[in-house]
Short mmCIF file of C-alpha atoms and ligand atoms in Angstrom, two decimals:
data_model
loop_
_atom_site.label_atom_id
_atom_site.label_comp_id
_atom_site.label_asym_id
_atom_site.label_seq_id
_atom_site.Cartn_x
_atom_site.Cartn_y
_atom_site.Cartn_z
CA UNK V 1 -53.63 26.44 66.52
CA UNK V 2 -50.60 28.72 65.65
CA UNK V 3 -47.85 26.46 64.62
CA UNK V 4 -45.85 29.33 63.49
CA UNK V 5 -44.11 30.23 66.92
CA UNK V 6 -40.36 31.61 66.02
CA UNK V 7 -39.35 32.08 69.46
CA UNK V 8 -39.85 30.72 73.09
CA UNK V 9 -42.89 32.09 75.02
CA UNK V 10 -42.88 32.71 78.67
CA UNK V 11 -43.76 29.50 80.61
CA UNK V 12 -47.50 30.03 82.27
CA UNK V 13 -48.82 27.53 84.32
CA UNK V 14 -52.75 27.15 85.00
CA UNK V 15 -54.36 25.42 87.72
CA UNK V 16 -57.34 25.46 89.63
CA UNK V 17 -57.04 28.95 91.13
CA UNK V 18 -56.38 30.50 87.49
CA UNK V 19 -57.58 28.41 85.01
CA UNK V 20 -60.56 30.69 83.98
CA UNK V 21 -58.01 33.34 82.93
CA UNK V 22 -57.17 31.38 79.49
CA UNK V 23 -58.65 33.11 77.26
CA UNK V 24 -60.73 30.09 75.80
CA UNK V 25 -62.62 29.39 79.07
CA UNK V 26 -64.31 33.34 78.30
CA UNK V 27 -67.14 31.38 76.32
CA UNK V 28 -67.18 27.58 77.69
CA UNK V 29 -70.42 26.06 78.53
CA UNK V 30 -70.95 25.91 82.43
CA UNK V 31 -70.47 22.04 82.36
CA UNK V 32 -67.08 22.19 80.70
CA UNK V 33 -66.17 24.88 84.13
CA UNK V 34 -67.72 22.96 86.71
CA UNK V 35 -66.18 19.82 85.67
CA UNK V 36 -62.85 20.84 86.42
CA UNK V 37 -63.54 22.44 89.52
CA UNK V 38 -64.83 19.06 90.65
CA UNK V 39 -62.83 16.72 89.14
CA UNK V 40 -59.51 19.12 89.42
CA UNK V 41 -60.21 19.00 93.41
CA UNK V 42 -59.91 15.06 93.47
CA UNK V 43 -57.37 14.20 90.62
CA UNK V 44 -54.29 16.61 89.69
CA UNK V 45 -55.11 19.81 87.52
CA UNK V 46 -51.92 21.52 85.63
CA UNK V 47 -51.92 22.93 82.44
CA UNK V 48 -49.56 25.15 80.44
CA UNK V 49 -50.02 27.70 76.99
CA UNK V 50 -47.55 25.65 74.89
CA UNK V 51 -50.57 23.22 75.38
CA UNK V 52 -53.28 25.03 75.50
CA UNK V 53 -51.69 27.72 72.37
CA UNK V 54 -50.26 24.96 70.47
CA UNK V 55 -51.82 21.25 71.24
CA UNK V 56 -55.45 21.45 72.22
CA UNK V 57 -57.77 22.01 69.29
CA UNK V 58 -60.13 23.68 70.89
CA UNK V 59 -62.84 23.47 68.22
CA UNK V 60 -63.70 20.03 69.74
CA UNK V 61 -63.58 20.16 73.49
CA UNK V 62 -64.38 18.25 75.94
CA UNK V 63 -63.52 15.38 73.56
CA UNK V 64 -60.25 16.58 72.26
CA UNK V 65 -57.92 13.66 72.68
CA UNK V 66 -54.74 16.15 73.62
CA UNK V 67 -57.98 18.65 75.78
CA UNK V 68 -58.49 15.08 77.44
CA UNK V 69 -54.72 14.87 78.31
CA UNK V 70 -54.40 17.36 80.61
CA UNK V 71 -57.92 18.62 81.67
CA UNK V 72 -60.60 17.21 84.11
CA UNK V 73 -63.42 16.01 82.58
CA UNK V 74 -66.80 15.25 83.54
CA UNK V 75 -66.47 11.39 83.61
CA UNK V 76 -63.19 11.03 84.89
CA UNK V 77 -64.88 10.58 88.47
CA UNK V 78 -67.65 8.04 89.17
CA UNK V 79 -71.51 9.62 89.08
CA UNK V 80 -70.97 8.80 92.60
CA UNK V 81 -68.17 10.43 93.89
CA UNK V 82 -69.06 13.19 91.53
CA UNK V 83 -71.85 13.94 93.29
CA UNK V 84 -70.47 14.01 96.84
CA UNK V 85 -67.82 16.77 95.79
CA UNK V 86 -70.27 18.82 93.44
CA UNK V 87 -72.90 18.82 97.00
CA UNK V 88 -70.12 19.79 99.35
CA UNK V 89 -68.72 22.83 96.94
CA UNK V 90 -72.66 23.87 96.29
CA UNK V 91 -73.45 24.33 100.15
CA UNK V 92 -70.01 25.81 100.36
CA UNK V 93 -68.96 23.05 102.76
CA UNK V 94 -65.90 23.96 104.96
CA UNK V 95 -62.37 23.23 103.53
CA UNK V 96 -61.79 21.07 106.12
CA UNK V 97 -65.18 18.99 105.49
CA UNK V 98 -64.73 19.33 101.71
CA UNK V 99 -61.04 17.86 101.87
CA UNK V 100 -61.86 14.80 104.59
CA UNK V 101 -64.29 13.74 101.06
CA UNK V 102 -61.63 14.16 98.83
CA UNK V 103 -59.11 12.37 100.76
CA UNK V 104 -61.71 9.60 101.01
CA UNK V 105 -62.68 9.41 97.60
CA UNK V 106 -58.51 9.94 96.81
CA UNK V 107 -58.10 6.18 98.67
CA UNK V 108 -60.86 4.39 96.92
CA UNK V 109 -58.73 5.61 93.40
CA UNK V 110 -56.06 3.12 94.37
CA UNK V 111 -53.31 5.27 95.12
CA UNK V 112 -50.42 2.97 95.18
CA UNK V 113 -51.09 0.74 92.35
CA UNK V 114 -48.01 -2.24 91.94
CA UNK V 115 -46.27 -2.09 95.19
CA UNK V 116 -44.02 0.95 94.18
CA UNK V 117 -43.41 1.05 97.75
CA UNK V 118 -41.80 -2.12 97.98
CA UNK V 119 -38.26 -1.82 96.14
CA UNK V 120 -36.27 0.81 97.80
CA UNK V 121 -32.92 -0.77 98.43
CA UNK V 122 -30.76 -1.05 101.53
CA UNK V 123 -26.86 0.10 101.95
CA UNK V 124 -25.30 -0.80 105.04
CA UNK V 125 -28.87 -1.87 106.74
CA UNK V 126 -30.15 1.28 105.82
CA UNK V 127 -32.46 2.22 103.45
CA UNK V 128 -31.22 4.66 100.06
CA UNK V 129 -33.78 6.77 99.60
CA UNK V 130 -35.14 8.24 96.57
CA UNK V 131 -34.08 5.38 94.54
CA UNK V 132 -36.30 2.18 93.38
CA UNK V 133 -34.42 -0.90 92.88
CA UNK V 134 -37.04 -3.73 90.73
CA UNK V 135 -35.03 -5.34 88.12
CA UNK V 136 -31.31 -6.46 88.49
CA UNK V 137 -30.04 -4.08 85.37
CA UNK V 138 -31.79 -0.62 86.17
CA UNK V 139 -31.69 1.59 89.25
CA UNK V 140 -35.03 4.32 89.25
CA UNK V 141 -33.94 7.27 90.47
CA UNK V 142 -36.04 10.33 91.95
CA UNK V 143 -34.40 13.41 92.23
CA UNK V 144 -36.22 15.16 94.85
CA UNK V 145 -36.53 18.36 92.11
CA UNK V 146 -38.16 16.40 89.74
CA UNK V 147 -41.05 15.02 91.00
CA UNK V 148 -43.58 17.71 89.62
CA UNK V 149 -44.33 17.92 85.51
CA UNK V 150 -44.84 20.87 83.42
CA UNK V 151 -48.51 19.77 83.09
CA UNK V 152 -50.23 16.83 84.84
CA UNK V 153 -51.71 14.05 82.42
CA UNK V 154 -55.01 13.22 83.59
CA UNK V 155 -54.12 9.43 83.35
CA UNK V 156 -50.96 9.89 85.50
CA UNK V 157 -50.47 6.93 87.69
CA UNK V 158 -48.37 9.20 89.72
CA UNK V 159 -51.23 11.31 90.80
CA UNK V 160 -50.70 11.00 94.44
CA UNK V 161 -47.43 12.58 94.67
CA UNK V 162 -48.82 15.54 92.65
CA UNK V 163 -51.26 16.20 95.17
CA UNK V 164 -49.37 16.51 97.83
CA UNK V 165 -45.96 17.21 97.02
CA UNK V 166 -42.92 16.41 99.30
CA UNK V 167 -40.99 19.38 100.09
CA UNK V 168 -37.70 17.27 100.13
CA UNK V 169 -34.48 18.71 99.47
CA UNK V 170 -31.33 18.02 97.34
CA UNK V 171 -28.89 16.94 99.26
CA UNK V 172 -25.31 15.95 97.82
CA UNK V 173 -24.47 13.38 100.54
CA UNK V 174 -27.81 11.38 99.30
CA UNK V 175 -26.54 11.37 95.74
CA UNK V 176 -22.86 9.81 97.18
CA UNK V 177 -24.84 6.86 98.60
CA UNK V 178 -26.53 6.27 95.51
CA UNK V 179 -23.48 5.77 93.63
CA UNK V 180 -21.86 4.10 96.36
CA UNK V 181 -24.88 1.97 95.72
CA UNK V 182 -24.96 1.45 92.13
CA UNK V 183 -20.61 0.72 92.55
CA UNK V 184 -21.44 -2.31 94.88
CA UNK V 185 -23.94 -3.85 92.85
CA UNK V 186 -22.11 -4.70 89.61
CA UNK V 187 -25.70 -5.86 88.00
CA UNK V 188 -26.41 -2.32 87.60
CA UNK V 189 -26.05 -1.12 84.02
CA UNK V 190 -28.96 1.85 83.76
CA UNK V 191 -29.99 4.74 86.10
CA UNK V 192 -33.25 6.05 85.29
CA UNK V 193 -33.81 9.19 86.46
CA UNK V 194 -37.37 9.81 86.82
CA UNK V 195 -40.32 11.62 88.25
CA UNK V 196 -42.44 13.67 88.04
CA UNK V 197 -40.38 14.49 84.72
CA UNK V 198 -37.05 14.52 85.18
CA UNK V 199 -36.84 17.74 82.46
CA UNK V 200 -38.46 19.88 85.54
CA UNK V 201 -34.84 20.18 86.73
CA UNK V 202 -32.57 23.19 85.28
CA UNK V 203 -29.23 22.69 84.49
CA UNK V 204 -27.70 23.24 87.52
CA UNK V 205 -29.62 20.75 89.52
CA UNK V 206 -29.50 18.05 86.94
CA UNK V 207 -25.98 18.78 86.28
CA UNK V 208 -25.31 18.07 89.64
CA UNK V 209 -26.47 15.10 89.52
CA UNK V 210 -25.25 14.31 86.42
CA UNK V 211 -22.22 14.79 86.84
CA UNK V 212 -21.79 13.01 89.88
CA UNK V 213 -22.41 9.98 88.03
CA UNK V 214 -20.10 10.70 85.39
CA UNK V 215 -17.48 11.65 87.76
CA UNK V 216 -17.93 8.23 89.57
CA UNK V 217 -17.06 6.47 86.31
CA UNK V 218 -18.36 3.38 87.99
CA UNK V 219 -17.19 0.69 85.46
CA UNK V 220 -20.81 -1.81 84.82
CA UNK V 221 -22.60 1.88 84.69
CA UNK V 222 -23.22 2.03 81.00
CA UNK V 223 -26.39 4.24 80.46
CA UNK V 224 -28.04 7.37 81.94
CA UNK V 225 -32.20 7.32 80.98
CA UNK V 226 -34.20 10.45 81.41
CA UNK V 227 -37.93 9.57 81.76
CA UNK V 228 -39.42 13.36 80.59
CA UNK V 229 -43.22 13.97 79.05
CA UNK V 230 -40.60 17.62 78.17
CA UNK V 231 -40.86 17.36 74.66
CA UNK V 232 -44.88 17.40 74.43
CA UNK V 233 -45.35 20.06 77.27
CA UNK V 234 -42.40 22.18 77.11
CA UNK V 235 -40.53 21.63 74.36
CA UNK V 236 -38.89 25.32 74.55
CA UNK V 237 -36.91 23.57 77.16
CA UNK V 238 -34.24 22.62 74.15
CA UNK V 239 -34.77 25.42 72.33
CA UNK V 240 -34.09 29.00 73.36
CA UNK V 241 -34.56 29.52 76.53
CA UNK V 242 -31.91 31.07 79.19
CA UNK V 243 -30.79 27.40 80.53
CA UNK V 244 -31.29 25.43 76.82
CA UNK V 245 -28.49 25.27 75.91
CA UNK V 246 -26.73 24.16 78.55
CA UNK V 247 -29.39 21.52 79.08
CA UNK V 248 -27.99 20.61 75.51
CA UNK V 249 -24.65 20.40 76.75
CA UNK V 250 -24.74 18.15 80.05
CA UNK V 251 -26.56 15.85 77.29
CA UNK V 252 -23.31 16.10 75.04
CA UNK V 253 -20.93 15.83 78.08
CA UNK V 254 -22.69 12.33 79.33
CA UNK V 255 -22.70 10.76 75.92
CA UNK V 256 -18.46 12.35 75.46
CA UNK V 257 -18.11 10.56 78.46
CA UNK V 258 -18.27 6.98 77.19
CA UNK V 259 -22.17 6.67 79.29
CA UNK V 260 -25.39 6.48 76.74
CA UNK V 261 -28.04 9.08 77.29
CA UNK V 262 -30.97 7.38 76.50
CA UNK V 263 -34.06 10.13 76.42
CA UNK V 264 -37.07 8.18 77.30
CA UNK V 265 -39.95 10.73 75.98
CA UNK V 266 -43.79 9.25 76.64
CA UNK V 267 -45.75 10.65 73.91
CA UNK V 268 -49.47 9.12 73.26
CA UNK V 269 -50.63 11.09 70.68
CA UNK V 270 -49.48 11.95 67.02
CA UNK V 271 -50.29 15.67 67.41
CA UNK V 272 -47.47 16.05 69.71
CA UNK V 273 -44.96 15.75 67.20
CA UNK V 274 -46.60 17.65 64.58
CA UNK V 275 -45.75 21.01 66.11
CA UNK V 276 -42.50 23.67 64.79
CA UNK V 277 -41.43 23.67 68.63
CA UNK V 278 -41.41 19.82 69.41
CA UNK V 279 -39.72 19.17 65.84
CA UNK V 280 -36.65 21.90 66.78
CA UNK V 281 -36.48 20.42 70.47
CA UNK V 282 -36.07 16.69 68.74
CA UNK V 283 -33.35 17.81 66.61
CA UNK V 284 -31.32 19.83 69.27
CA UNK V 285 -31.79 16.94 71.16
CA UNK V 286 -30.57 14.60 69.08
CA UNK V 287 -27.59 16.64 67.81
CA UNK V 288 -26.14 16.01 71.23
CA UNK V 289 -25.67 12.02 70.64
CA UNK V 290 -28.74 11.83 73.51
CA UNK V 291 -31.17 8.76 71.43
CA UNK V 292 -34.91 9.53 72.10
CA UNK V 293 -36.62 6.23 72.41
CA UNK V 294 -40.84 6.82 72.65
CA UNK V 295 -42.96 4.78 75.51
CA UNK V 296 -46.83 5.50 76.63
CA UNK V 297 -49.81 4.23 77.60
CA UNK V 298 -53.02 3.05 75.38
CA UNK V 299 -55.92 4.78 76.29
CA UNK V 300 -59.50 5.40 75.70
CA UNK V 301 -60.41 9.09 74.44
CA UNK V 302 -57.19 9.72 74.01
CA UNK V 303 -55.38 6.99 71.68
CA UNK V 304 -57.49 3.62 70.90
CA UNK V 305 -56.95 3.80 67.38
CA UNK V 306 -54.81 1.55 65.35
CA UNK V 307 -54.13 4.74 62.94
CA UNK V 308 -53.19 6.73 65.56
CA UNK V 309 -50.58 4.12 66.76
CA UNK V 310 -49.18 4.13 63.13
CA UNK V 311 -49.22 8.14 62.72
CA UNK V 312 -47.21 7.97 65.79
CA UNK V 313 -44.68 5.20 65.28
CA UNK V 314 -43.56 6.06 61.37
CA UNK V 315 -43.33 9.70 62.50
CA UNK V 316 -41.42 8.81 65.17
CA UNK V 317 -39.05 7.11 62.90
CA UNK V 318 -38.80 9.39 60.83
CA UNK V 319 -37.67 11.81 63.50
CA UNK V 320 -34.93 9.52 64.86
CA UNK V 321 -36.96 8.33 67.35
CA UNK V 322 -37.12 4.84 68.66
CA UNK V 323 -40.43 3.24 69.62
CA UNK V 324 -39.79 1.38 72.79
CA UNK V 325 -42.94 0.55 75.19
CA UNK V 326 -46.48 0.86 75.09
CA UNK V 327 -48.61 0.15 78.22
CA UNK V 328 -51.47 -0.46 79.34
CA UNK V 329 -53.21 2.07 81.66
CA UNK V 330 -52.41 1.01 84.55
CA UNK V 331 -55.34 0.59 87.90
CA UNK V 332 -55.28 4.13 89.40
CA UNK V 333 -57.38 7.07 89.18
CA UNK V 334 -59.51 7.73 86.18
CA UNK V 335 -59.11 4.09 85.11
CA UNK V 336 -62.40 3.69 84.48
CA UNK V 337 -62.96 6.41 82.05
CA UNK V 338 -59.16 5.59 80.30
CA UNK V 339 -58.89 1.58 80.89
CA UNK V 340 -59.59 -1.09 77.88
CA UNK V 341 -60.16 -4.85 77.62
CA UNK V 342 -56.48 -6.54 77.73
CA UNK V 343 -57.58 -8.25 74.52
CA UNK V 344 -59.03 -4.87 72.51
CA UNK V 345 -55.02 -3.49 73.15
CA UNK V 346 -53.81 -6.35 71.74
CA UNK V 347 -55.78 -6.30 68.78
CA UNK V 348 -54.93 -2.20 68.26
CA UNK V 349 -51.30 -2.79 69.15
CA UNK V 350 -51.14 -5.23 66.24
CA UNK V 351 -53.30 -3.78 64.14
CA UNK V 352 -50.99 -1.13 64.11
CA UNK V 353 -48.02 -2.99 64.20
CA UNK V 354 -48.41 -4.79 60.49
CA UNK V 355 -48.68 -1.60 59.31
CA UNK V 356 -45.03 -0.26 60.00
CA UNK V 357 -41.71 -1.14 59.00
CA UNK V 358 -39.33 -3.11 60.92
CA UNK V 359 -37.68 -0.38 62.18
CA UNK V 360 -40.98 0.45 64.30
CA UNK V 361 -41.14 -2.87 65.48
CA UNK V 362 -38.53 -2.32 68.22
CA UNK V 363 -41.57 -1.16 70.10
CA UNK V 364 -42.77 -3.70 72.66
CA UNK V 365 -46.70 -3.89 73.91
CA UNK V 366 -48.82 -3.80 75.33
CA UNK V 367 -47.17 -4.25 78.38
CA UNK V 368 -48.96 -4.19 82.57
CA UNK V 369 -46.25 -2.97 84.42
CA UNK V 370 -47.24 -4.93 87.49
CA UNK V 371 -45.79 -5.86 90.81
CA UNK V 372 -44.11 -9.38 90.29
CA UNK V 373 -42.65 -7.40 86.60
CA UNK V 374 -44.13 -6.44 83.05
CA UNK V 375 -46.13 -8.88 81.54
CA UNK V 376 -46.84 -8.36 77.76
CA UNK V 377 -50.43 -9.55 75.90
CA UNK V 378 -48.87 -11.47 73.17
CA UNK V 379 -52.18 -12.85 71.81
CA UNK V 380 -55.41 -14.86 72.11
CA UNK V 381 -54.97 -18.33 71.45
CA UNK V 382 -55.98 -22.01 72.28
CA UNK V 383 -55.17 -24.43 74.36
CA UNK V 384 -56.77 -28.41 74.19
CA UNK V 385 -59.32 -26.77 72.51
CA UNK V 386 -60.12 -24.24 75.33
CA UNK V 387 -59.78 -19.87 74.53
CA UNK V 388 -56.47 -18.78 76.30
CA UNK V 389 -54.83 -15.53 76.48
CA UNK V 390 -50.85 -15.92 76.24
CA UNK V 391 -48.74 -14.09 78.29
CA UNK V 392 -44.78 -12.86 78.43
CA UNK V 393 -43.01 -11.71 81.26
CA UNK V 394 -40.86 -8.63 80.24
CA UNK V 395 -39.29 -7.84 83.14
CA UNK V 396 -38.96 -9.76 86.69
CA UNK V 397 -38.72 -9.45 89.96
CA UNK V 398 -37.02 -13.13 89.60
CA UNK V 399 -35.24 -13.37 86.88
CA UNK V 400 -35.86 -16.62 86.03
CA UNK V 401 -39.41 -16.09 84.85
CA UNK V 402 -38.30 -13.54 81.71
CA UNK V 403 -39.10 -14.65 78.73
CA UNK V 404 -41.42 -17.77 79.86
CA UNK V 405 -44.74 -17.68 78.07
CA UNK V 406 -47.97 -18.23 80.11
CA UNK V 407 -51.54 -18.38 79.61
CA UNK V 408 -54.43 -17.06 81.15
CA UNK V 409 -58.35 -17.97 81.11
CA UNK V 410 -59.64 -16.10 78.24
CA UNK V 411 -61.90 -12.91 79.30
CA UNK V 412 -62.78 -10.60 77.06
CA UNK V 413 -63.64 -7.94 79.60
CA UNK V 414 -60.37 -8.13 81.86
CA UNK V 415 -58.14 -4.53 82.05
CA UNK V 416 -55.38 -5.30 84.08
CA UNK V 417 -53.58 -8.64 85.30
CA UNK V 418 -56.16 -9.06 88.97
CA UNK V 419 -58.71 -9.77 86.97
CA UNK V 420 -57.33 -12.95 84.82
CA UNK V 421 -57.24 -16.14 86.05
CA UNK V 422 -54.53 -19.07 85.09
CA UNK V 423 -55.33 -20.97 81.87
CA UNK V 424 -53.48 -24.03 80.31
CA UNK V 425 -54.70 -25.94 83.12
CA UNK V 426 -52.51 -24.58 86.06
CA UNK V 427 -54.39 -22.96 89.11
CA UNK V 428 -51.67 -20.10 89.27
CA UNK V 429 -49.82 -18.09 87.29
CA UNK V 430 -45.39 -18.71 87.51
CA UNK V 431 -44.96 -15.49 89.16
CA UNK V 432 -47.63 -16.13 92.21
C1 PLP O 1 -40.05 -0.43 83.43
C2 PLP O 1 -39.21 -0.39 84.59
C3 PLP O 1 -37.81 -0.40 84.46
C4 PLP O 1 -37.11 -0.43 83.13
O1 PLP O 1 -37.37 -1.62 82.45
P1 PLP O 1 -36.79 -1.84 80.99
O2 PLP O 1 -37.51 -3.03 80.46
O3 PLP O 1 -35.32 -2.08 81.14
O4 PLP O 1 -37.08 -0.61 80.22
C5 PLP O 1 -37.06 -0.37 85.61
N1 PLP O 1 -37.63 -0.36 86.84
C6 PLP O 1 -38.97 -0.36 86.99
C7 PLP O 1 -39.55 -0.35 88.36
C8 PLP O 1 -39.81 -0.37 85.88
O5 PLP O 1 -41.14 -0.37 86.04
S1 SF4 O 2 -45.69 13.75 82.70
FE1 SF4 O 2 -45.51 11.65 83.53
S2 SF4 O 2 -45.31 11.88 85.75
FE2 SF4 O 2 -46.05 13.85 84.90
S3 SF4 O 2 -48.27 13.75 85.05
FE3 SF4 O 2 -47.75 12.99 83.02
S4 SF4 O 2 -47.57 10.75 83.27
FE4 SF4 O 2 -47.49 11.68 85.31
#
């Protein structure tokens, strides 16, 4: 790994068609190739050289947590459905015969996982699209340009939109009904603009969307988030490229404006902050008055150690940056290969946890971003003498229900929130 890098390199992406061109893939072991030829056909396949020059220590592949990231492995697809791809490229199957599996296989993934579908908002009877409207405060927003990354995480729970992008365009008029949105509904404080990775964008595009918003100056609009994985994949973004710095600026002209640009970077791994690029980006960054707050998922082979979780958190705080969420995986794709027992994230979280100083403790976790709202694992407890896991609700659908503890059947085995059943003798939970 050359940490050394002085100035930006050009940005090459890899994929399926070229991925045997890195240089590294000259002396791989068959296995290592065929897996991502089989796995890359079913689940998103994007890689770039910041990552594979800079990140993956390539010394220890397949099981390099930051190799694991971004690349198909082996086990990331059931033995089952496996199979049925490996036989169908072997007999050199048809395209069309070798898609219809994949699209099959693609649906038994669970695609849609949480009802994203269900919160896009109406104005005047008719629906604003590209936004998300969930909870009361914050408005998800998804700029039609940034719905692709500068690599694809193998985990993503996004995955479906990779694989078969919308060719949508920008369009001025929609961004005017989003704001005459947000102005109607005074509850609004936050716009999260989102992908994909927002940080796809260049200047121009984002700038025209950002400032639209300032221009509005919509009164309850207090803060602009930028959901970006930028700063682990591309961190030259900030740096010296053609378009950084005026990235850099738009950042200083929303924060001038009176509006808080709150740079919501998902990191999962402590090796992404340990390179000369990421550490330049942060500063840049932060120089602008833009706060980076830190949110990702827990994950096994990538991040289910307690150390890592501390590595991550005190560097982040020693870089400025704020810990904020960390999730569960959440019931899509790969989640067999990446998903843990509810219980065995608790127990990492906090393990972690007691070892940080209150300043790290603004993060929040592990949290199942789920359809009725996030519901956090705050332990395993009892109640009259029975095993209980207690629950928080972090975010709601109905308001009401934030901040009400709840308890479910202790299960040792459970990964996600459908596969708990009410404890403390009630026969649902408060959100059903
Ligand atoms: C997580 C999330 C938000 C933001 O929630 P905060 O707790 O304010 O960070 C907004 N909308 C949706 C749909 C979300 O999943
Ligand atoms: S950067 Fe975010 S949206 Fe893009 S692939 Fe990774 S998790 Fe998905």
């Amino acid at each position: 790994m050359d940490k050394r890098s002085k100035i930006t390199p050009k940005y090459k992406a890899y994929n399926l068609s070229n991925f045997q061109n890195i240089p590294m893939f000259k002396s791989q072991p068959k296995s290592i190739i065929d897996a991502i030829n089989i796995v890359g056909r079913v689940l998103p396949f994007k890689v770039n050289n910041y990552i594979i020059d800079e990140l993956i220590d390539w010394s220890n592949i397949p099981d390099d947590p930051l190799y694991t990231l971004v690349f198909p492995r082996r086990l990331m697809l059931t033995d089952k459905h496996y199979a049925a791809v490996e036989k169908l490229i072997k007999k050199k199957a048809s395209e069309t015969e070798i898609n219809f599996t994949i699209n099959e296989i693609r649906k038994e993934l669970n695609p849609h996982p949480s009802g994203q579908h269900d919160n896009v908002p109406l104005l005047n009877g008719k629906p604003v699209s590209g936004v998300q409207h969930k909870y009361a405060e914050t408005l998800l927003f998804f700029p039609a340009r940034g719905q692709s990354c500068h690599a694809y995480c193998t985990f993503c729970f996004r995955w479906p939109q990779f694989t078969k992008m919308e060719g949508e365009k920008f369009s001025r008029s929609r961004v005017d009904r989003i704001l005459e949105y947000i102005r109607i509904n005074p509850s609004i404080t936050d716009i999260l603009i989102t992908g994909g990775d927002a940080m796809i964008m260049n200047s121009t595009v984002l700038g025209i969307y950002l400032n639209a918003i300032i221009d509005a100056k919509i009164p309850h609009l207090q803060n602009i988030r930028i959901g970006t994985k930028a700063l682990s994949y591309w961190p030259y973004k900030f740096i010296d490229e053609p378009d950084s710095d005026h990235i850099l600026r738009l950042f200083e002209k929303v924060n001038k404006s009176g509006l808080h640009l709150a740079f919501m970077a998902h990191l999962n791994h402590p090796r992404e902050l340990k390179t000369d690029a990421v550490r330049k980006a942060i500063i840049r960054i932060r120089n602008t008055g833009a706060i980076i707050r830190s949110q990702g998922p827990i994950l096994r082979h990538i991040n289910d150690r307690p150390e890592l979780w501390v590595e991550m958190w005190k560097t982040q705080i020693k870089l400025g940056i704020i810990p904020y969420y960390m999730f569960v995986a959440r019931d899509t794709g790969a989640h067999h290969f990446f998903s843990l027992p509810l219980v065995k994230t608790h127990k990492i979280f906090y393990k972690a946890y007691r070892n940080i100083s209150g300043l790290g403790r603004s993060i929040r976790g592990p949290v199942m971003s789920t359809n009725p709202g996030k519901i956090q694992i705050l332990g395993v407890t009892k109640f009259k003498s029975k095993k209980v896991i207690e629950l928080i609700m972090l975010q709601a659908r109905n308001k009401d229900m934030v901040g009400k503890p709840f308890f479910a059947k202790y299960n040792k085995k459970a990964t996600w929130i459908d596969e708990l059943e009410p404890g403390g003798g009630k026969t649902k939970f408060p959100f059903e």
